[in-house]
PDB file of C-alpha atoms and ligand atoms in Angstrom:
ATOM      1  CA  UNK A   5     -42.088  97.460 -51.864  1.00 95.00           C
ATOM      2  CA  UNK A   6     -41.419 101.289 -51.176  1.00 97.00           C
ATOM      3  CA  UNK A   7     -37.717 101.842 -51.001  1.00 97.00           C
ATOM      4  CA  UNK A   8     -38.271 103.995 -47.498  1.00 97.00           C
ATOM      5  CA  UNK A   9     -40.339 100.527 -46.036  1.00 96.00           C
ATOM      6  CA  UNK A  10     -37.202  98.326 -47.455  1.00 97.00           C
ATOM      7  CA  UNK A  11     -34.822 100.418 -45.622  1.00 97.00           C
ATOM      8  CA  UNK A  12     -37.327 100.266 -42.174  1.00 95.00           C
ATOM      9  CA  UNK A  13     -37.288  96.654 -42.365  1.00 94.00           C
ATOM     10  CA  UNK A  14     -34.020  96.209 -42.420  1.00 96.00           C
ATOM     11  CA  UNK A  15     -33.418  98.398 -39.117  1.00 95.00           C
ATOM     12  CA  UNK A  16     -32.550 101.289 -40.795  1.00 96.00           C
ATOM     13  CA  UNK A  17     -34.557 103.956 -38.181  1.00 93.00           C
ATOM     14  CA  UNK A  18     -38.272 104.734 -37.602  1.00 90.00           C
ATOM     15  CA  UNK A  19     -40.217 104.916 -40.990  1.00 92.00           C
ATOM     16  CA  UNK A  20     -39.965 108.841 -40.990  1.00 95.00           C
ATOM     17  CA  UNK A  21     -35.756 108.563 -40.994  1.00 95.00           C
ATOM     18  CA  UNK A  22     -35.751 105.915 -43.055  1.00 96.00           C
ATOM     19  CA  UNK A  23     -37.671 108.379 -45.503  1.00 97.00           C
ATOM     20  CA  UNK A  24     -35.200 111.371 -44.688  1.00 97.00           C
ATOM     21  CA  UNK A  25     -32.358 109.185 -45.353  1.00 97.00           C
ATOM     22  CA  UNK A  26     -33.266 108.404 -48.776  1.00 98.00           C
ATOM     23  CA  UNK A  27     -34.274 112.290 -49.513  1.00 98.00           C
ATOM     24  CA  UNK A  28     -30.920 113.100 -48.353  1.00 98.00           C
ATOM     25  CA  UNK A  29     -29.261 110.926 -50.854  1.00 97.00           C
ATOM     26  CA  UNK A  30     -28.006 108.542 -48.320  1.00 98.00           C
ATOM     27  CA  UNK A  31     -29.316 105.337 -50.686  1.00 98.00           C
ATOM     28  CA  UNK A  32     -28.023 103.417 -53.480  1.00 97.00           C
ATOM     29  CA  UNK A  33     -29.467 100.876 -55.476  1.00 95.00           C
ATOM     30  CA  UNK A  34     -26.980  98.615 -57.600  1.00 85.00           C
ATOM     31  CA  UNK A  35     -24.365 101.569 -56.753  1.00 87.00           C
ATOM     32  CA  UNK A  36     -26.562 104.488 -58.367  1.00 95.00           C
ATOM     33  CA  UNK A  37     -27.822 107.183 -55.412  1.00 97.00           C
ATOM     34  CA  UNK A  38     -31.973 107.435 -55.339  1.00 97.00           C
ATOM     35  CA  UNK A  39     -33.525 110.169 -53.684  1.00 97.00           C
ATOM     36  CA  UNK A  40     -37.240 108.709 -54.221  1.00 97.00           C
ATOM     37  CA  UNK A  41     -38.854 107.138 -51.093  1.00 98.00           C
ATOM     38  CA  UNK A  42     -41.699 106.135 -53.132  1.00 98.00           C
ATOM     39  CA  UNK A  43     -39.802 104.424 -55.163  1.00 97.00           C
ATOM     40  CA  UNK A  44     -40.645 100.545 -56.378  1.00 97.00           C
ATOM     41  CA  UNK A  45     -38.434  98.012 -55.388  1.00 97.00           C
ATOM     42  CA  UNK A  46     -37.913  94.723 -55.773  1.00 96.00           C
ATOM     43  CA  UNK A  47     -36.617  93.430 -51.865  1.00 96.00           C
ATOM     44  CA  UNK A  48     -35.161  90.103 -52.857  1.00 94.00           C
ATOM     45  CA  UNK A  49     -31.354  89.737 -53.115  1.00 89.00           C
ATOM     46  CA  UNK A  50     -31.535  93.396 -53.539  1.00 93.00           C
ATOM     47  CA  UNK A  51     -28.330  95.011 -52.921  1.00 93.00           C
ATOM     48  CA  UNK A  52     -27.961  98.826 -51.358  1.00 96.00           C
ATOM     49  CA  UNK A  53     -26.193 100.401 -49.492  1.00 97.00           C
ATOM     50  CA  UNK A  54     -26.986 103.439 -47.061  1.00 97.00           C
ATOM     51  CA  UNK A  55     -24.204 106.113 -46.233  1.00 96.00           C
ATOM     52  CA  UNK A  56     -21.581 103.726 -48.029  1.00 95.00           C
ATOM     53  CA  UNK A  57     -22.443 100.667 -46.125  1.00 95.00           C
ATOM     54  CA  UNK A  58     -22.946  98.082 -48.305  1.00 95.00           C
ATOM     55  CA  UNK A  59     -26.110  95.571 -47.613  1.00 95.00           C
ATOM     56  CA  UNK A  60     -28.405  92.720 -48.973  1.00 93.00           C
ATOM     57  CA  UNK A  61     -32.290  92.703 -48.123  1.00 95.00           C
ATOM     58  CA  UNK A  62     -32.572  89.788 -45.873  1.00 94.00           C
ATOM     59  CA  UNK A  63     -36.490  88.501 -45.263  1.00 93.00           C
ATOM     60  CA  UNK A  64     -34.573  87.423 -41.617  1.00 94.00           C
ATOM     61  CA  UNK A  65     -31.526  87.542 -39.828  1.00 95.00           C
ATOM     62  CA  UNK A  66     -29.375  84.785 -39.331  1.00 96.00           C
ATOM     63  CA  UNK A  67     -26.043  84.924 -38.535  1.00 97.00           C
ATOM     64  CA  UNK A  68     -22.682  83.570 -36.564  1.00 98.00           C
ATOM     65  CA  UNK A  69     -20.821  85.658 -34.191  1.00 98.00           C
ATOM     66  CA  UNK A  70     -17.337  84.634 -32.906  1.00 98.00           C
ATOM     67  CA  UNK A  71     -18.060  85.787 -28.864  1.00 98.00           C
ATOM     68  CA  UNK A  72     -15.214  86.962 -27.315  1.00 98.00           C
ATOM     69  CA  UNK A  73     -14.455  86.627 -23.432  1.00 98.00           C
ATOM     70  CA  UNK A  74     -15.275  89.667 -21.800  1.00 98.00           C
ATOM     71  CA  UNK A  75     -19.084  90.452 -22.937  1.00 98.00           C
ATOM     72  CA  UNK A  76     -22.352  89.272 -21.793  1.00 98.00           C
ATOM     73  CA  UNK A  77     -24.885  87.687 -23.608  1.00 96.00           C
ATOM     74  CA  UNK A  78     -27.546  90.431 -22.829  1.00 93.00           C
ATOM     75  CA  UNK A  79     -29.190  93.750 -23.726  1.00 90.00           C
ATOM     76  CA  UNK A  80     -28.739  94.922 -20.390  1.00 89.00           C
ATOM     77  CA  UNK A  81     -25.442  93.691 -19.234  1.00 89.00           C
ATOM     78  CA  UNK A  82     -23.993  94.273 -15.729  1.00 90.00           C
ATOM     79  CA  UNK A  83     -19.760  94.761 -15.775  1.00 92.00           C
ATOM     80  CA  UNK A  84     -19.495  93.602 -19.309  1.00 97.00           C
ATOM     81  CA  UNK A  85     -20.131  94.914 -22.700  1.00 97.00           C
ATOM     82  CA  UNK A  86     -22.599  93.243 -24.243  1.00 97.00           C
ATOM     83  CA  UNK A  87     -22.537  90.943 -27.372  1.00 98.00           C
ATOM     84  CA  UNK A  88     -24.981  92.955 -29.246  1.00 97.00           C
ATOM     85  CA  UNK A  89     -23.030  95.942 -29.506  1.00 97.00           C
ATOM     86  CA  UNK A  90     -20.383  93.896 -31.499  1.00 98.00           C
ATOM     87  CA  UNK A  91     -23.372  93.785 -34.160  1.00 97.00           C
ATOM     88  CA  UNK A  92     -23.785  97.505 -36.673  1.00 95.00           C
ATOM     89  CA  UNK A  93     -27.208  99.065 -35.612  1.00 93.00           C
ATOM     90  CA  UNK A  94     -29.805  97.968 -38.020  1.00 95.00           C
ATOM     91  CA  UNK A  95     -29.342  94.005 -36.414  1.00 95.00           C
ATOM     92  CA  UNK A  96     -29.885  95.124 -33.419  1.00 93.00           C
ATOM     93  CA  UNK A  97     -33.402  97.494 -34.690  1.00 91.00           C
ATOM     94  CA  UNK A  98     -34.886  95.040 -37.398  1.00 91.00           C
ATOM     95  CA  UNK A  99     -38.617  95.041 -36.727  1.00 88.00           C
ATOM     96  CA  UNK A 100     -39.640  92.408 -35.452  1.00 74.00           C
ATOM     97  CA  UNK A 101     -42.732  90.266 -35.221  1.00 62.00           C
ATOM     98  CA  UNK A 102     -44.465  90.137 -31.990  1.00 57.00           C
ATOM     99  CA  UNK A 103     -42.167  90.682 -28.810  1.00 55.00           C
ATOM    100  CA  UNK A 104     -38.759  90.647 -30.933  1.00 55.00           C
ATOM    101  CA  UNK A 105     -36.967  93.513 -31.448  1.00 81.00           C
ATOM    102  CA  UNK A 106     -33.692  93.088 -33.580  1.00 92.00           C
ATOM    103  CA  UNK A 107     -31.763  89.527 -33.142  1.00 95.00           C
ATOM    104  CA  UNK A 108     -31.595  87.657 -30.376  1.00 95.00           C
ATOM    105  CA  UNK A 109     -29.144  85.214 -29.410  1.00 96.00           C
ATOM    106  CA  UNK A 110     -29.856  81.613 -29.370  1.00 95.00           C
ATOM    107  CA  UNK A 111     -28.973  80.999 -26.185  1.00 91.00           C
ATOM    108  CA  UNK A 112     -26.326  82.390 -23.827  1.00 94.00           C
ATOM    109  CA  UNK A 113     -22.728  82.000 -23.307  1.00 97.00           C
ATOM    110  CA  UNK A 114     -21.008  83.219 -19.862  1.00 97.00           C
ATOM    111  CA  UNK A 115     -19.009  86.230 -20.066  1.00 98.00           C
ATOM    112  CA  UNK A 116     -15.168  84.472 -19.818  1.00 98.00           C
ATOM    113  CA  UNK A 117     -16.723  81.692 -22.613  1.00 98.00           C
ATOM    114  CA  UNK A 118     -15.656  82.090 -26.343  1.00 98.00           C
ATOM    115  CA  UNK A 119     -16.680  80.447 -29.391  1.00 98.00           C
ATOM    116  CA  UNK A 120     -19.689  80.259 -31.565  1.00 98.00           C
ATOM    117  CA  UNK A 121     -23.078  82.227 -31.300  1.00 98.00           C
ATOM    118  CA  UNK A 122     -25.655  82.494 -33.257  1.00 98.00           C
ATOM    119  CA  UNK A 123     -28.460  85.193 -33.481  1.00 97.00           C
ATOM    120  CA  UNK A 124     -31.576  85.564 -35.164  1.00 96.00           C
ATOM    121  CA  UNK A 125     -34.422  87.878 -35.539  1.00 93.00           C
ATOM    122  CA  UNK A 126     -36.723  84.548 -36.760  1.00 92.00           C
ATOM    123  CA  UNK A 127     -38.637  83.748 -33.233  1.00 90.00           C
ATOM    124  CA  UNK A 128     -39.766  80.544 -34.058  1.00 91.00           C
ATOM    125  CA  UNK A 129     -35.742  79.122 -35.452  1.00 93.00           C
ATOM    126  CA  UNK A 130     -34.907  80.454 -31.841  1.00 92.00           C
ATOM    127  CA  UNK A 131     -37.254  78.424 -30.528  1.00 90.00           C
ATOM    128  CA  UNK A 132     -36.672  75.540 -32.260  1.00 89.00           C
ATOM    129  CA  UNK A 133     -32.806  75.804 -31.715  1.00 91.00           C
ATOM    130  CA  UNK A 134     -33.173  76.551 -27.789  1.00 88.00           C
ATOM    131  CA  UNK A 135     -36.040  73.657 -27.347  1.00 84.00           C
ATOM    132  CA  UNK A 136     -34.758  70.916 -25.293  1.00 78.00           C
ATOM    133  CA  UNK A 137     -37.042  68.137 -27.001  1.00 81.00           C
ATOM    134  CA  UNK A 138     -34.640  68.923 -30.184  1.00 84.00           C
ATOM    135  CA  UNK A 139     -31.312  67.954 -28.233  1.00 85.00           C
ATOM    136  CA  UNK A 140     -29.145  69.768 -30.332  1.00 90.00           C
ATOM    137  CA  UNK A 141     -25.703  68.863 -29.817  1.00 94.00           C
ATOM    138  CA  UNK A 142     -23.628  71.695 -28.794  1.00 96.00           C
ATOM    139  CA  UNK A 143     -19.275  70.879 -28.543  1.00 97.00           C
ATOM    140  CA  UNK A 144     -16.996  72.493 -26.259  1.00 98.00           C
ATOM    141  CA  UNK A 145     -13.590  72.562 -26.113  1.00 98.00           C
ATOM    142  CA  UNK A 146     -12.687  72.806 -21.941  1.00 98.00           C
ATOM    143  CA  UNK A 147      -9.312  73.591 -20.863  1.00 98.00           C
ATOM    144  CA  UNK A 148      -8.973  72.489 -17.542  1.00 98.00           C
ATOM    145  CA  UNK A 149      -6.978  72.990 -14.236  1.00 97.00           C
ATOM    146  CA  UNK A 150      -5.881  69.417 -13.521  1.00 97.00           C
ATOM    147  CA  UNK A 151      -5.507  66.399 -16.298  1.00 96.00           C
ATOM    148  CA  UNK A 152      -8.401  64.531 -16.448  1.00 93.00           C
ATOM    149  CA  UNK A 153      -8.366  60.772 -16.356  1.00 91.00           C
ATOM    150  CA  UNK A 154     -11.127  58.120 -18.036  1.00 90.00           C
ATOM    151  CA  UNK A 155     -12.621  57.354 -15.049  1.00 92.00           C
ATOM    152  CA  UNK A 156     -13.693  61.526 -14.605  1.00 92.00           C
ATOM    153  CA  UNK A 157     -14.015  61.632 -18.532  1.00 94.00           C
ATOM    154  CA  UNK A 158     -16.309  58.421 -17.858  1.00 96.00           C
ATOM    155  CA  UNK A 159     -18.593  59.785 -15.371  1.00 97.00           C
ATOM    156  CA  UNK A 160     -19.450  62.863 -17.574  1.00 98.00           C
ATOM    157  CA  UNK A 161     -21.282  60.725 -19.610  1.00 97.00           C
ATOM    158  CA  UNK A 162     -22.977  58.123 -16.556  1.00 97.00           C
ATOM    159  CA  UNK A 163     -24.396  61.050 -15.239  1.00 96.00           C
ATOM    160  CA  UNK A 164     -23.165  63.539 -12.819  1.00 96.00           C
ATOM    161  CA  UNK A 165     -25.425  65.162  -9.661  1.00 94.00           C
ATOM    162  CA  UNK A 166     -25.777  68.967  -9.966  1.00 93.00           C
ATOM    163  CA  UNK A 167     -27.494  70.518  -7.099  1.00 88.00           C
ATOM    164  CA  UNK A 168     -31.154  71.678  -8.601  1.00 85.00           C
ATOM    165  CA  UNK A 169     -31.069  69.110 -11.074  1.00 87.00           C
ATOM    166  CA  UNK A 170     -33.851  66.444  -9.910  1.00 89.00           C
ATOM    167  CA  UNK A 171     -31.865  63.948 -12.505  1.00 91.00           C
ATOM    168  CA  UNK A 172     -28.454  63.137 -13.113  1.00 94.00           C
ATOM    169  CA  UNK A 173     -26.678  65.219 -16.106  1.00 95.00           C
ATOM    170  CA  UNK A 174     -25.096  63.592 -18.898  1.00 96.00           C
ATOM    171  CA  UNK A 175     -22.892  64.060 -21.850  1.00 97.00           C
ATOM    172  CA  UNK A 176     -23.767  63.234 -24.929  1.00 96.00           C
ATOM    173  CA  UNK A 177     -19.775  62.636 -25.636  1.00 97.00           C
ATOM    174  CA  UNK A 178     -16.854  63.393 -23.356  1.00 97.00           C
ATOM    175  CA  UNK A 179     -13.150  63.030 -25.548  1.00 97.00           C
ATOM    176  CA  UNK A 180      -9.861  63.096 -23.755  1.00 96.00           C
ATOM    177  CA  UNK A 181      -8.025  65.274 -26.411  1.00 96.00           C
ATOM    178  CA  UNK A 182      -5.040  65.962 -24.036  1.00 96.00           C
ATOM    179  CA  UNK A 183      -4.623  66.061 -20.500  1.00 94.00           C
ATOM    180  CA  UNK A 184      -6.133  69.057 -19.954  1.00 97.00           C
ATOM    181  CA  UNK A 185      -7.841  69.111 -23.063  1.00 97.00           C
ATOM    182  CA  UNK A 186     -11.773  67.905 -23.010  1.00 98.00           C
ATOM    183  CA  UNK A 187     -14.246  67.786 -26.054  1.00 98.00           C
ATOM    184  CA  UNK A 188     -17.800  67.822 -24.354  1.00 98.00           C
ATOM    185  CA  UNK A 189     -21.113  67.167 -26.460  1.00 97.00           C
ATOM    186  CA  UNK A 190     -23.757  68.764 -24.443  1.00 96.00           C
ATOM    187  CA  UNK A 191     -27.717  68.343 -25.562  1.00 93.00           C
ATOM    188  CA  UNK A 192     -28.908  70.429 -23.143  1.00 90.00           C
ATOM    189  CA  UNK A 193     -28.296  74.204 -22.039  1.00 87.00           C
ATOM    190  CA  UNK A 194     -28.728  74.633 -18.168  1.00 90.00           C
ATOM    191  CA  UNK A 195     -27.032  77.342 -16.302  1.00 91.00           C
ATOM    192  CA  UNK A 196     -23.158  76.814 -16.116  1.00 95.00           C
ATOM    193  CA  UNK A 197     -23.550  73.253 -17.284  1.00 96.00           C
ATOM    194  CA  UNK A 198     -20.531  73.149 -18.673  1.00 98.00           C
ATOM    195  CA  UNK A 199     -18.539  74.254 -15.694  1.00 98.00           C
ATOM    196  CA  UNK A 200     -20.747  72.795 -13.179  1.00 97.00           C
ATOM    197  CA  UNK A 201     -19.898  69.034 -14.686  1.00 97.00           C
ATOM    198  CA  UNK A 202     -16.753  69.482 -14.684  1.00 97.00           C
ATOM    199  CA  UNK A 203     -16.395  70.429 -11.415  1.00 97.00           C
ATOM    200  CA  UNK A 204     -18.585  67.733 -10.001  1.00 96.00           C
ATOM    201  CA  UNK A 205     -16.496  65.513 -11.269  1.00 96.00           C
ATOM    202  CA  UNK A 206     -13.477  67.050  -9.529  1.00 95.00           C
ATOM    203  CA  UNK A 207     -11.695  69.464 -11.464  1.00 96.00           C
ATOM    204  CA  UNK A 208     -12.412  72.902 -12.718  1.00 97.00           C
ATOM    205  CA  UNK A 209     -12.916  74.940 -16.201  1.00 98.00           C
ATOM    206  CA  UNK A 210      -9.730  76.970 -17.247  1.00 98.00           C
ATOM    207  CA  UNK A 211     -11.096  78.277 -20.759  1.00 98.00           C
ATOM    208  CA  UNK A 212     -14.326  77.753 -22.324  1.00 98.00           C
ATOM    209  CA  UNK A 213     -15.251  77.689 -26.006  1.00 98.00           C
ATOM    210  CA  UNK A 214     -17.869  76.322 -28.157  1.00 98.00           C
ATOM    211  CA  UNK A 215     -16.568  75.124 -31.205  1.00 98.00           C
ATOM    212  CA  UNK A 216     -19.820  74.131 -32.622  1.00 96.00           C
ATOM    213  CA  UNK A 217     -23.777  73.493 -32.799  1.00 95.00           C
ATOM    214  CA  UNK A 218     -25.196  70.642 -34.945  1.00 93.00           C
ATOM    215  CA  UNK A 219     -23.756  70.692 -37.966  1.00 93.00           C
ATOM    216  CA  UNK A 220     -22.533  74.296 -37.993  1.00 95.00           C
ATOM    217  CA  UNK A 221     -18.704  74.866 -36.830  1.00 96.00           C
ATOM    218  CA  UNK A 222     -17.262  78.365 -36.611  1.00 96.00           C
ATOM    219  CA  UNK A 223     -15.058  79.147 -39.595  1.00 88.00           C
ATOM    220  CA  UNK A 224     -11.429  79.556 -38.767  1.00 90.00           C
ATOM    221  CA  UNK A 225     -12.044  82.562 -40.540  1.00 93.00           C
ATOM    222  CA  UNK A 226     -14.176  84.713 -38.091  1.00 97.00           C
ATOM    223  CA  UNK A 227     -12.241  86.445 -35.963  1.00 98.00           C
ATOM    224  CA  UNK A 228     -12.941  86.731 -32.303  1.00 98.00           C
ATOM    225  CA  UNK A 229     -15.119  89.670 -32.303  1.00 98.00           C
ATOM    226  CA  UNK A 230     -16.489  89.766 -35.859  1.00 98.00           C
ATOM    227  CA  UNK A 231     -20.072  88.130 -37.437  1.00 97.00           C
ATOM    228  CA  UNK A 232     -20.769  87.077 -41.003  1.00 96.00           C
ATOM    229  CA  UNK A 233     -24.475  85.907 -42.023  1.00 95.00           C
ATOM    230  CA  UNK A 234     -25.319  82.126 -42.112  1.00 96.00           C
ATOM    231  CA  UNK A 235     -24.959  80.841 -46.020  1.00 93.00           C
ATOM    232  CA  UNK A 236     -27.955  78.712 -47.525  1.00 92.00           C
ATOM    233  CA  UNK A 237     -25.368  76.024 -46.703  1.00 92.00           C
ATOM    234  CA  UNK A 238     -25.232  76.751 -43.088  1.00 94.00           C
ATOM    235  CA  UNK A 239     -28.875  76.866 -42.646  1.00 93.00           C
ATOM    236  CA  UNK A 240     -29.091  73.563 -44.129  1.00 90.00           C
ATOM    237  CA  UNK A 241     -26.417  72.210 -42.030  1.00 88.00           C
ATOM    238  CA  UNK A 242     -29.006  73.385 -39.182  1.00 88.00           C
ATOM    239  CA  UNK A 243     -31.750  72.031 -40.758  1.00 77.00           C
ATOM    240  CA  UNK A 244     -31.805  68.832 -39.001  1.00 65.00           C
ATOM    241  CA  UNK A 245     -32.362  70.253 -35.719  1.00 57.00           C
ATOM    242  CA  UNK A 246     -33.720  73.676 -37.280  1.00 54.00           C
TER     243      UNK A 246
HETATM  244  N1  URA B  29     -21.551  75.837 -19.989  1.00 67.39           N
HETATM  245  C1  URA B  29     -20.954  76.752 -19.191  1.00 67.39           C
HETATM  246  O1  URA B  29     -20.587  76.444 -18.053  1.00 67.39           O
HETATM  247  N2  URA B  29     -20.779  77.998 -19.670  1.00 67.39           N
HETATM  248  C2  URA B  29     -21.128  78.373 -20.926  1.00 67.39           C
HETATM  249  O2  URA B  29     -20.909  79.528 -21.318  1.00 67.39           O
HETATM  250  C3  URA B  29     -21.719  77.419 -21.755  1.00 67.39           C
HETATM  251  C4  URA B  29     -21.932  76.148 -21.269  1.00 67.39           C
END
């Protein structure tokens, strides 16, 4: 592959910049500067770095972002930030096949909710992590005004009436952690479910955060506010459902 195509699939700019950039010197390979667009690379686990910013070729995106409260799930937001600009540049320009444009988050969390997010540029894992046929389970960790007892805990997993649902809602698991501690299992993602359950049952969401989906839990590590790429060993903790 032509280094100035390697650099335009990664989101580097239009085909043209990413061609200026590497006449400019802007480009290493392996940590030597190369000035030849033209030049022959190999794209896989190839390791460059343009204007000092180091990078690995990646065929797709996938990656784990630690959402903070206080930005919107959304290219356009409305009186929040939005998630994506927590992301450098080139994630958020990959080329992407048909409609996709740079990743996407799989799924959305409300403004005030924290936790774990993932994005992707790969259409079809989006799909299959959004699709409500796969049930994957997603945990939250609620905070909530009032202590909840077992009978409330109970009836979040009977089945709960939320206005436009046609069906009763259930969780897959509802834990008592401490009194105003909950650990909910959702399977589904409709609007506010999280909040909406809880107050059906007669109490209300303090703090939000999602601690995990399938398999995957966000690292203690990851700040709130920073991303890291998904490891072969995260994928494969996805695979189940992915
Ligand atoms: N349920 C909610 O109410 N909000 C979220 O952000 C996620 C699930």
């Amino acid at each position: 592959m032509r280094l100035d195509d390697l650099l335009f699939s990664q989101g580097f700019g239009t085909r043209r910049q990413c061609t200026g950039r590497v006449q400019l010197g802007q480009v290493a390979l392996e940590g030597a500067v190369c000035t030849d667009p033209a030049r022959d690379v190999d794209p896989e686990g190839l390791a460059f770095s343009v204007e000092g910013e180091p990078w690995v070729w990646q065929e797709r995106a996938y990656l784990m972002l630690h959402k903070p409260a206080g930005y919107e799930c959304s290219h356009r937001p409305g009186a929040w930030p939005s998630v994506y600009t927590l992301l450098p540049a080139p994630l958020r320009r990959r080329p992407g096949a048909g409609k996709l444009n740079g990743v996407q988050a799989v799924g959305r969390l409300d403004q005030d909710t924290t936790g774990l997010l993932l994005l992707s540029d790969d259409g079809a894992f989006i799909h299959r992590m959004n699709s409500p046929r796969r049930h994957v389970p997603k945990v939250y960790e609620v905070t909530l005004k009032h202590p909840m007892d077992e009978a409330q805990c109970g009836r979040l997993t009977a089945g709960v009436r939320l206005d436009d649902e046609p069906r009763p809602v259930r969780a897959a698991a509802a834990e008592r952690v401490a009194e105003r501690h909950l650990r909910l299992t959702l399977t589904e993602g409709k609007y506010h479910q999280v909040k909406r359950m809880v107050a059906a049952v007669g109490n209300r969401v303090e703090a939000l955060h999602r601690s995990r989906i399938g398999a995957l839990e966000l690292t203690p590590d990851l700040a709130p506010g920073r991303w890291r790429w998904l490891s072969p060993q995260d994928l494969a903790a996805l695979a189940p459902v992915a």
